[in-house]
């Protein structure tokens, strides 16, 4: 058990590709953290540096207060469950799990005991004699987890552990992994590109993009207070609507006017101070599809914006409306019971407490 | 009507055309082989043309098995084959492991592995023979330079086997290394990274992971090298013609000397046929083992 601390970590590959830039991250002892980002964001490079399969170009990494930059993987006491499982093909499941214990010359009876215990935890006692190629995806996954857990690692890392499983198994394993974490209490890092996995399992989420850590926090913090447009757009499904606007002063009221002239929105008082403080020329207005109300076209509310229906799909539990607002298309999650046709006039109301504002120049939240 | 249903000649003949090469090869192999078996049971001598009609049954085989040189011939055939295969396998494995890394040196050395293989065996052997020449060859001065005594090399019975083995090893170790290197390169990297994270030492990984995964390639190499060295002719012949004395008279050399040089064709053939049977049984066994090894390496 240990805390993992990354300080100013850089990773530059041969040829000058900067995979990770100035990464500062602390994973608390016993915490379950998800490293989330799109492909090529540097999350796997980070993971490989933590494990020791990749050199750290600069910066310092501590596990349990011990500087581990120069240590070989086996000296770090970290375990990794590989994306491709990386089972040892010629060895039986038992031998796969026992591999690291044998490599460390653990006494035979203790090996049998520990393998048995972890196999029970993962419910794979019945396949201990089988060979890897005879296993299904879910079983391989469990063996790979068992192999990582059997040695009581200080830090337990998982690289896209669910990406090769089918949907039903994935949902099941999400619960299993969460249970496993609760049961073992290990510092755990999950690398994934799937926000659903991150949200379902991790206590905190670290969002990365283009080698740079964007934001770390609980799902609530990241979802409700994204620090920039990338995080705002990456978290949440369907993604947040981003509309470019300009602040307009009119009397004592401040308005946001769409750059394409599609709408004018009176700025809620709570946001007014932010806009005035930032002095941004153009402001990207962000609002999630579920935070937009669809009103009747006859609505008189001052913040109801007239729009035209492009498409409306009733998906059973919810409806998805794509509406044209100026030149932009706005996605709205609605009740599935609405009856809307292409070309219908509606009014959209952005919930004032759910509006996000970003400086269009820096993409940072105001 | 019936003529219309009948497919055109090209279609009807297709199976025959497809089978033709196999048929030709079969005739090309089977005919001489069966002829050889028949000849081995006659008194055929090349200098007595009529003797091919004298059927003698298994007399030539009895003569071979009771010959005083037979045991030694068996010993030297197997000693040569097993030593050559064993040493080439060990060295080839070491070379392949050394070249299986992403370094500039490996990039430079890997293509040079092909060099000994593009030199015809007889030419290569003759060059070695000159280098090994006891009085004017270059190897003795080199030995002397590091304080070792001169050797008679292929000219002395004690060092003759060592000398021909040296040439065989020089010539075929690169082949072994290339095949094993291809095997190593075909491995997925993840299990080996997992082994590193698991804290396995080089030897532990080598024994438990590399070797089992490499075993199909090793068996392929053994099939090739064992078959080849059991029937090795060119290196031994170019170097010593089987001498000095009968030091290097393997089955193959004995068959050649008896059948061609002494012209007693029928008496030499049993050696060749015995060699064929040995090679056939060994290769059948090895190919079965290869199938097992391949399944094991693939994780079944």
Short mmCIF file of N, CA, C and O in Angstrom, two decimals, chain A residues 230-283:
data_model
loop_
_atom_site.label_atom_id
_atom_site.label_comp_id
_atom_site.label_asym_id
_atom_site.label_seq_id
_atom_site.Cartn_x
_atom_site.Cartn_y
_atom_site.Cartn_z
N UNK A 230 -12.10 21.35 -23.49
CA UNK A 230 -11.84 19.93 -23.79
C UNK A 230 -12.53 19.03 -22.78
O UNK A 230 -13.24 18.10 -23.13
N UNK A 231 -12.33 19.32 -21.51
CA UNK A 231 -12.94 18.49 -20.47
C UNK A 231 -14.45 18.56 -20.58
O UNK A 231 -15.16 17.55 -20.48
N UNK A 232 -14.96 19.78 -20.83
CA UNK A 232 -16.40 19.96 -20.95
C UNK A 232 -16.97 19.09 -22.06
O UNK A 232 -18.01 18.45 -21.91
N UNK A 233 -16.24 19.03 -23.19
CA UNK A 233 -16.74 18.29 -24.34
C UNK A 233 -16.49 16.80 -24.22
O UNK A 233 -17.23 16.00 -24.77
N UNK A 234 -15.44 16.41 -23.47
CA UNK A 234 -15.06 15.00 -23.40
C UNK A 234 -15.93 14.23 -22.42
O UNK A 234 -16.23 13.06 -22.62
N UNK A 235 -16.31 14.89 -21.33
CA UNK A 235 -17.12 14.22 -20.31
C UNK A 235 -18.59 14.52 -20.56
O UNK A 235 -18.97 15.66 -20.77
N UNK A 236 -19.38 13.50 -20.51
CA UNK A 236 -20.81 13.68 -20.73
C UNK A 236 -21.21 13.16 -22.09
O UNK A 236 -20.48 13.31 -23.07
N UNK A 237 -22.36 12.53 -22.14
CA UNK A 237 -22.82 11.91 -23.38
C UNK A 237 -24.31 12.15 -23.50
O UNK A 237 -25.04 11.78 -22.58
N UNK A 238 -24.84 12.77 -24.53
CA UNK A 238 -24.11 13.40 -25.64
C UNK A 238 -23.29 14.59 -25.17
O UNK A 238 -23.57 15.15 -24.10
N UNK A 239 -22.28 15.00 -25.95
CA UNK A 239 -21.37 16.04 -25.48
C UNK A 239 -22.04 17.40 -25.35
O UNK A 239 -23.10 17.66 -25.90
N UNK A 240 -21.36 18.26 -24.58
CA UNK A 240 -21.87 19.60 -24.31
C UNK A 240 -21.97 20.41 -25.61
O UNK A 240 -21.14 20.30 -26.49
N UNK A 241 -23.03 21.22 -25.72
CA UNK A 241 -23.14 22.16 -26.84
C UNK A 241 -22.24 23.34 -26.58
O UNK A 241 -22.23 23.89 -25.47
N UNK A 242 -21.44 23.72 -27.56
CA UNK A 242 -20.56 24.89 -27.41
C UNK A 242 -21.00 25.92 -28.46
O UNK A 242 -21.01 25.63 -29.66
N UNK A 243 -21.39 27.13 -28.00
CA UNK A 243 -21.87 28.16 -28.92
C UNK A 243 -21.03 29.42 -28.76
O UNK A 243 -20.95 29.97 -27.66
N UNK A 244 -20.39 29.88 -29.85
CA UNK A 244 -19.57 31.08 -29.76
C UNK A 244 -20.44 32.35 -29.63
O UNK A 244 -21.38 32.53 -30.42
N UNK A 245 -20.14 33.18 -28.64
CA UNK A 245 -20.93 34.40 -28.42
C UNK A 245 -20.02 35.59 -28.12
O UNK A 245 -18.81 35.43 -27.93
N UNK A 246 -20.65 36.74 -28.05
CA UNK A 246 -19.94 37.98 -27.72
C UNK A 246 -20.74 38.68 -26.63
O UNK A 246 -21.97 38.72 -26.69
N UNK A 247 -20.08 39.21 -25.60
CA UNK A 247 -20.84 39.94 -24.57
C UNK A 247 -21.27 41.30 -25.10
O UNK A 247 -20.49 42.00 -25.75
N UNK A 248 -22.51 41.65 -24.83
CA UNK A 248 -23.04 42.94 -25.30
C UNK A 248 -23.66 43.67 -24.11
O UNK A 248 -24.49 43.10 -23.39
N UNK A 249 -23.21 44.90 -23.91
CA UNK A 249 -23.75 45.71 -22.81
C UNK A 249 -24.94 46.49 -23.36
O UNK A 249 -24.85 47.13 -24.40
N UNK A 250 -26.06 46.44 -22.65
CA UNK A 250 -27.24 47.18 -23.09
C UNK A 250 -27.92 47.73 -21.86
O UNK A 250 -28.53 46.99 -21.10
N UNK A 251 -27.76 49.04 -21.65
CA UNK A 251 -28.26 49.63 -20.41
C UNK A 251 -27.46 49.05 -19.25
O UNK A 251 -26.24 48.95 -19.33
N UNK A 252 -28.15 48.59 -18.23
CA UNK A 252 -27.43 47.98 -17.11
C UNK A 252 -27.42 46.47 -17.24
O UNK A 252 -27.00 45.76 -16.36
N UNK A 253 -27.89 45.95 -18.38
CA UNK A 253 -27.93 44.49 -18.55
C UNK A 253 -26.81 44.03 -19.47
O UNK A 253 -26.43 44.73 -20.40
N UNK A 254 -26.28 42.84 -19.16
CA UNK A 254 -25.25 42.25 -20.01
C UNK A 254 -25.87 41.07 -20.74
O UNK A 254 -26.51 40.21 -20.13
N UNK A 255 -25.70 41.04 -22.07
CA UNK A 255 -26.25 39.96 -22.88
C UNK A 255 -25.12 39.18 -23.54
O UNK A 255 -24.05 39.72 -23.75
N UNK A 256 -25.42 37.94 -23.87
CA UNK A 256 -24.50 37.18 -24.73
C UNK A 256 -25.18 37.06 -26.08
O UNK A 256 -26.29 36.51 -26.18
N UNK A 257 -24.53 37.59 -27.11
CA UNK A 257 -25.12 37.52 -28.44
C UNK A 257 -24.32 36.53 -29.27
O UNK A 257 -23.09 36.59 -29.31
N UNK A 258 -25.03 35.62 -29.93
CA UNK A 258 -24.35 34.63 -30.76
C UNK A 258 -23.60 35.34 -31.87
O UNK A 258 -24.10 36.32 -32.43
N UNK A 259 -22.38 34.83 -32.20
CA UNK A 259 -21.59 35.47 -33.25
C UNK A 259 -22.32 35.42 -34.59
O UNK A 259 -22.18 36.29 -35.42
N UNK A 260 -23.13 34.37 -34.79
CA UNK A 260 -23.84 34.27 -36.06
C UNK A 260 -25.20 34.99 -36.00
O UNK A 260 -26.00 34.88 -36.93
N UNK A 261 -25.45 35.68 -34.89
CA UNK A 261 -26.70 36.44 -34.77
C UNK A 261 -27.92 35.58 -34.49
O UNK A 261 -29.05 36.06 -34.58
N UNK A 262 -27.72 34.34 -34.13
CA UNK A 262 -28.84 33.41 -33.96
C UNK A 262 -29.66 33.64 -32.71
O UNK A 262 -30.82 33.24 -32.65
N UNK A 263 -29.04 34.21 -31.67
CA UNK A 263 -29.81 34.42 -30.44
C UNK A 263 -29.12 35.46 -29.56
O UNK A 263 -27.96 35.80 -29.76
N UNK A 264 -29.87 35.98 -28.63
CA UNK A 264 -29.35 36.86 -27.59
C UNK A 264 -29.87 36.35 -26.28
O UNK A 264 -31.06 36.09 -26.13
N UNK A 265 -28.96 36.18 -25.34
CA UNK A 265 -29.34 35.57 -24.07
C UNK A 265 -29.00 36.54 -22.94
O UNK A 265 -27.86 36.98 -22.84
N UNK A 266 -29.98 36.88 -22.12
CA UNK A 266 -29.65 37.72 -20.97
C UNK A 266 -28.77 36.94 -20.01
O UNK A 266 -29.06 35.79 -19.69
N UNK A 267 -27.65 37.52 -19.61
CA UNK A 267 -26.69 36.79 -18.78
C UNK A 267 -27.20 36.71 -17.35
O UNK A 267 -27.54 37.72 -16.74
N UNK A 268 -27.29 35.52 -16.78
CA UNK A 268 -27.69 35.41 -15.38
C UNK A 268 -26.72 36.20 -14.50
O UNK A 268 -25.53 36.26 -14.79
N UNK A 269 -27.23 36.77 -13.44
CA UNK A 269 -26.40 37.62 -12.58
C UNK A 269 -25.17 36.89 -12.05
O UNK A 269 -24.10 37.47 -11.91
N UNK A 270 -25.36 35.61 -11.75
CA UNK A 270 -24.26 34.85 -11.15
C UNK A 270 -23.05 34.82 -12.09
O UNK A 270 -21.92 34.73 -11.64
N UNK A 271 -23.30 34.86 -13.39
CA UNK A 271 -22.20 34.74 -14.35
C UNK A 271 -21.66 36.10 -14.77
O UNK A 271 -20.58 36.20 -15.35
N UNK A 272 -22.41 37.13 -14.47
CA UNK A 272 -22.06 38.45 -14.96
C UNK A 272 -20.68 38.90 -14.48
O UNK A 272 -19.85 39.37 -15.27
N UNK A 273 -20.42 38.66 -13.21
CA UNK A 273 -19.14 39.07 -12.62
C UNK A 273 -17.98 38.38 -13.35
O UNK A 273 -16.96 39.00 -13.65
N UNK A 274 -18.19 37.10 -13.66
CA UNK A 274 -17.14 36.33 -14.34
C UNK A 274 -16.79 36.97 -15.68
O UNK A 274 -15.62 37.14 -16.02
N UNK A 275 -17.83 37.30 -16.43
CA UNK A 275 -17.61 37.85 -17.76
C UNK A 275 -16.91 39.20 -17.66
O UNK A 275 -15.95 39.48 -18.38
N UNK A 276 -17.36 40.01 -16.72
CA UNK A 276 -16.77 41.34 -16.59
C UNK A 276 -15.31 41.26 -16.17
O UNK A 276 -14.47 42.02 -16.62
N UNK A 277 -15.03 40.29 -15.29
CA UNK A 277 -13.67 40.13 -14.80
C UNK A 277 -12.73 39.68 -15.93
O UNK A 277 -11.58 40.11 -16.00
N UNK A 278 -13.22 38.82 -16.80
CA UNK A 278 -12.31 38.19 -17.78
C UNK A 278 -11.95 39.12 -18.94
O UNK A 278 -10.87 39.00 -19.51
N UNK A 279 -12.84 40.03 -19.26
CA UNK A 279 -12.63 40.94 -20.39
C UNK A 279 -12.42 40.17 -21.70
O UNK A 279 -11.78 40.66 -22.62
N UNK A 280 -12.94 38.96 -21.79
CA UNK A 280 -12.78 38.19 -23.02
C UNK A 280 -13.60 38.82 -24.14
O UNK A 280 -14.71 39.29 -23.91
N UNK A 281 -13.02 38.81 -25.34
CA UNK A 281 -13.72 39.38 -26.49
C UNK A 281 -14.86 38.47 -26.95
O UNK A 281 -15.96 38.92 -27.19
N UNK A 282 -14.54 37.19 -27.11
CA UNK A 282 -15.57 36.23 -27.48
C UNK A 282 -15.63 35.16 -26.40
O UNK A 282 -14.61 34.76 -25.83
N UNK A 283 -16.82 34.71 -26.16
CA UNK A 283 -17.04 33.74 -25.09
C UNK A 283 -17.77 32.54 -25.66
O UNK A 283 -18.76 32.69 -26.38
#
